[in-house]
XYZ file of C-alpha atoms in Angstrom:
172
model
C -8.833 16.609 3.272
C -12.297 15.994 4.866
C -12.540 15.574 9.030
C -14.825 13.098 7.906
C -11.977 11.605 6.031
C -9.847 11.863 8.640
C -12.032 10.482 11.339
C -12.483 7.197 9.331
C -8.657 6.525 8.477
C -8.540 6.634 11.983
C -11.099 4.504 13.253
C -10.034 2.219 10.380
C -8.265 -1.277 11.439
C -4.713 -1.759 12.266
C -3.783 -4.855 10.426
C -4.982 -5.900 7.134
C -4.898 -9.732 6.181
C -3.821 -10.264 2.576
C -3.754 -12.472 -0.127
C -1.108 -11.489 -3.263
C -1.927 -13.467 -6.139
C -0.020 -13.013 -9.381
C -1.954 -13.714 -12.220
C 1.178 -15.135 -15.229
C 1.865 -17.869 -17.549
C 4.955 -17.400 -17.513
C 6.266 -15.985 -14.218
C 7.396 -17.990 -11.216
C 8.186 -16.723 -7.581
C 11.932 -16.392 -8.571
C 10.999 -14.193 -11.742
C 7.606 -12.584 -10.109
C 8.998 -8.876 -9.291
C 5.675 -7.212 -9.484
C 4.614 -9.451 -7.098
C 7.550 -9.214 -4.817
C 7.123 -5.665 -4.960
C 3.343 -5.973 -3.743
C 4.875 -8.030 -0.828
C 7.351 -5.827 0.058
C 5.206 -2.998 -0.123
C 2.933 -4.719 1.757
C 4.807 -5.868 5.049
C 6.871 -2.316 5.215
C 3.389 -1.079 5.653
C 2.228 -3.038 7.996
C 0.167 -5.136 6.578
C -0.208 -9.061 7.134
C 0.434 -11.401 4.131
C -1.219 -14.519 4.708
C -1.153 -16.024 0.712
C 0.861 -15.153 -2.174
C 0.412 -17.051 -5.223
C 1.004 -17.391 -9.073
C -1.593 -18.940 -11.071
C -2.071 -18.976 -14.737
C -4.180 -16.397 -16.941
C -7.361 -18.738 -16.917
C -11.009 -17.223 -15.812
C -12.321 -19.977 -14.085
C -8.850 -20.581 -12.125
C -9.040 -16.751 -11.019
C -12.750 -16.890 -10.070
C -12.574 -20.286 -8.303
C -9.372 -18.622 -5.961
C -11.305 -15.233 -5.526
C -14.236 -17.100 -4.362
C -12.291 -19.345 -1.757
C -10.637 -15.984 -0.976
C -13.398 -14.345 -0.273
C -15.124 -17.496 2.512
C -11.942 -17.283 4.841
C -11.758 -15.568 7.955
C -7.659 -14.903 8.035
C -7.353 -13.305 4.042
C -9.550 -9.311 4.251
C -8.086 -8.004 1.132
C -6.982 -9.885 -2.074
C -4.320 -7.816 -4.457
C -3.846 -9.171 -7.556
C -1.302 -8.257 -10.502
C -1.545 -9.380 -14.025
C -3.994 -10.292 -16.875
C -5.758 -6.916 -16.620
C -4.968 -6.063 -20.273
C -6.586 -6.766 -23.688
C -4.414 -9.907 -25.118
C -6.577 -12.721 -25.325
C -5.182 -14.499 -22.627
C -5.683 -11.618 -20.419
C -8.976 -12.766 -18.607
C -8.217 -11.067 -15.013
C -10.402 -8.067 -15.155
C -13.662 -10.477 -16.925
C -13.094 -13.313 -13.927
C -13.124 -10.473 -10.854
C -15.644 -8.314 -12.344
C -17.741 -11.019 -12.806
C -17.570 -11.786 -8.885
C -17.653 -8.353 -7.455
C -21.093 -7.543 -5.258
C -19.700 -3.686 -5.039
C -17.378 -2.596 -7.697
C -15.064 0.417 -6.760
C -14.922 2.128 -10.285
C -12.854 4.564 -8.837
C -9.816 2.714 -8.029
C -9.769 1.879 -11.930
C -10.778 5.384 -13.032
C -7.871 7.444 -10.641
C -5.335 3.979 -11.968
C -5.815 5.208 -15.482
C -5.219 9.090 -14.604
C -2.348 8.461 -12.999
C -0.857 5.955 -15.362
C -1.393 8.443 -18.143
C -0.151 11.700 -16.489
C 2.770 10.259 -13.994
C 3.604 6.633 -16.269
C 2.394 5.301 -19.761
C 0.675 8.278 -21.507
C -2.013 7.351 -23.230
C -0.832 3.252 -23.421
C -2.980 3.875 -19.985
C -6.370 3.353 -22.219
C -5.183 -0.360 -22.314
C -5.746 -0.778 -18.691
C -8.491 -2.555 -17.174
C -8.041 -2.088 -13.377
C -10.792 -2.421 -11.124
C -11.625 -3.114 -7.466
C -14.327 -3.573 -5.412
C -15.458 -6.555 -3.007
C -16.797 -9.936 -2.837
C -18.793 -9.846 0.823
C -16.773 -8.333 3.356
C -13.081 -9.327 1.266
C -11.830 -5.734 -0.392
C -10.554 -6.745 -4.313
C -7.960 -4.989 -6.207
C -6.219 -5.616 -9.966
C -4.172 -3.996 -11.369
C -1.727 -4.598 -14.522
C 1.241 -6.775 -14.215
C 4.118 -4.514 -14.611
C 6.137 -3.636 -11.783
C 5.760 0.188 -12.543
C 1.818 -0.438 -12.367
C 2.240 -2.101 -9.223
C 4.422 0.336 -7.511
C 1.613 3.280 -8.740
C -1.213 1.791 -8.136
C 0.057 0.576 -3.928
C 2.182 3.791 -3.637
C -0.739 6.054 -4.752
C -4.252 4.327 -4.362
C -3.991 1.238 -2.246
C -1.489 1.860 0.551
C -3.088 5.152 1.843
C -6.457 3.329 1.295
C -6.763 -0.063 1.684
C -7.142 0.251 5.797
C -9.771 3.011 5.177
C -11.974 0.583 2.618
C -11.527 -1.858 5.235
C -13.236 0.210 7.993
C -16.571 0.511 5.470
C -16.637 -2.831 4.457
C -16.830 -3.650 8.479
C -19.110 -0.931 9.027
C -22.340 -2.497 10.474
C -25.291 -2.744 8.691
């Protein structure tokens, strides 16, 4: 790894505000594991959960959250699980890309490689994560399942999330 690298995980912030929002027809908080998980995950690493939520697979529900997200000052990250696929109810990945000023095609890209080589094989073409940010609030979706969820924190947005915050803050 990089000094640079190195140098901004360090200078990145402490605490990271999030919002969890599982995106289900079907799933409530009792039956939401995937979204448990990303709590979990979440608060052993030190990171503040200030929302979690399950709403249903509908575009304009997503977007209208993300964008309400995305004007308050307590919620810096939004992680959301579900809808990312390519039933027709799965609308995730059309309402977040839609919103995104920076998209992180990355996060999606490295998703997909690990899903196929560590996971799903090549069921990991039916992904569509993706991440980037709305203003100065970090985005990332991923698939619903709670072995997606436990890759994608474990292996892209844990070691990262504090370090994406630090450029987002970075001043102009």
């Amino acid at each position: 790894m990089t000094t640079s690298v190195e140098q901004h995980r360090q200078e990145a912030p402490d605490k990271v505000s999030c919002m969890i929002v599982t995106v289900s027809d079907t799933r409530t908080k009792d039956t939401d594991t995937s979204g448990q998980l990303m709590h979990q995950l979440l608060t052993e690493a030190g990171y503040q959960i200030v929302e979690y939520i399950i709403t249903p697979d509908e575009t304009e529900r997503i977007r209208t959250i993300l964008q309400d997200a995305a004007v308050r000052d307590d919620i810096e990250a939004v992680l959301l699980s579900g809808g990312t696929g390519i039933a027709p109810r799965d609308t995730t990945y059309e309402a977040v890309s839609s919103l995104l000023d920076k998209e992180l095609p990355g996060f999606g890209e490295i998703f997909r490689f690990l899903s196929y080589t560590e996971d799903i094989g090549s069921a990991a073409i039916l992904s569509r994560a993706v991440a980037g940010t709305i203003g100065r609030t970090a985005i990332f979706s991923m698939p619903g399942s709670r072995g997606a969820v436990k890759l994608a924190m474990e292996k892209i947005i844990l070691p990262e999330l504090r370090h994406v915050m630090r450029e987002i803050y970075k001043p102009v």
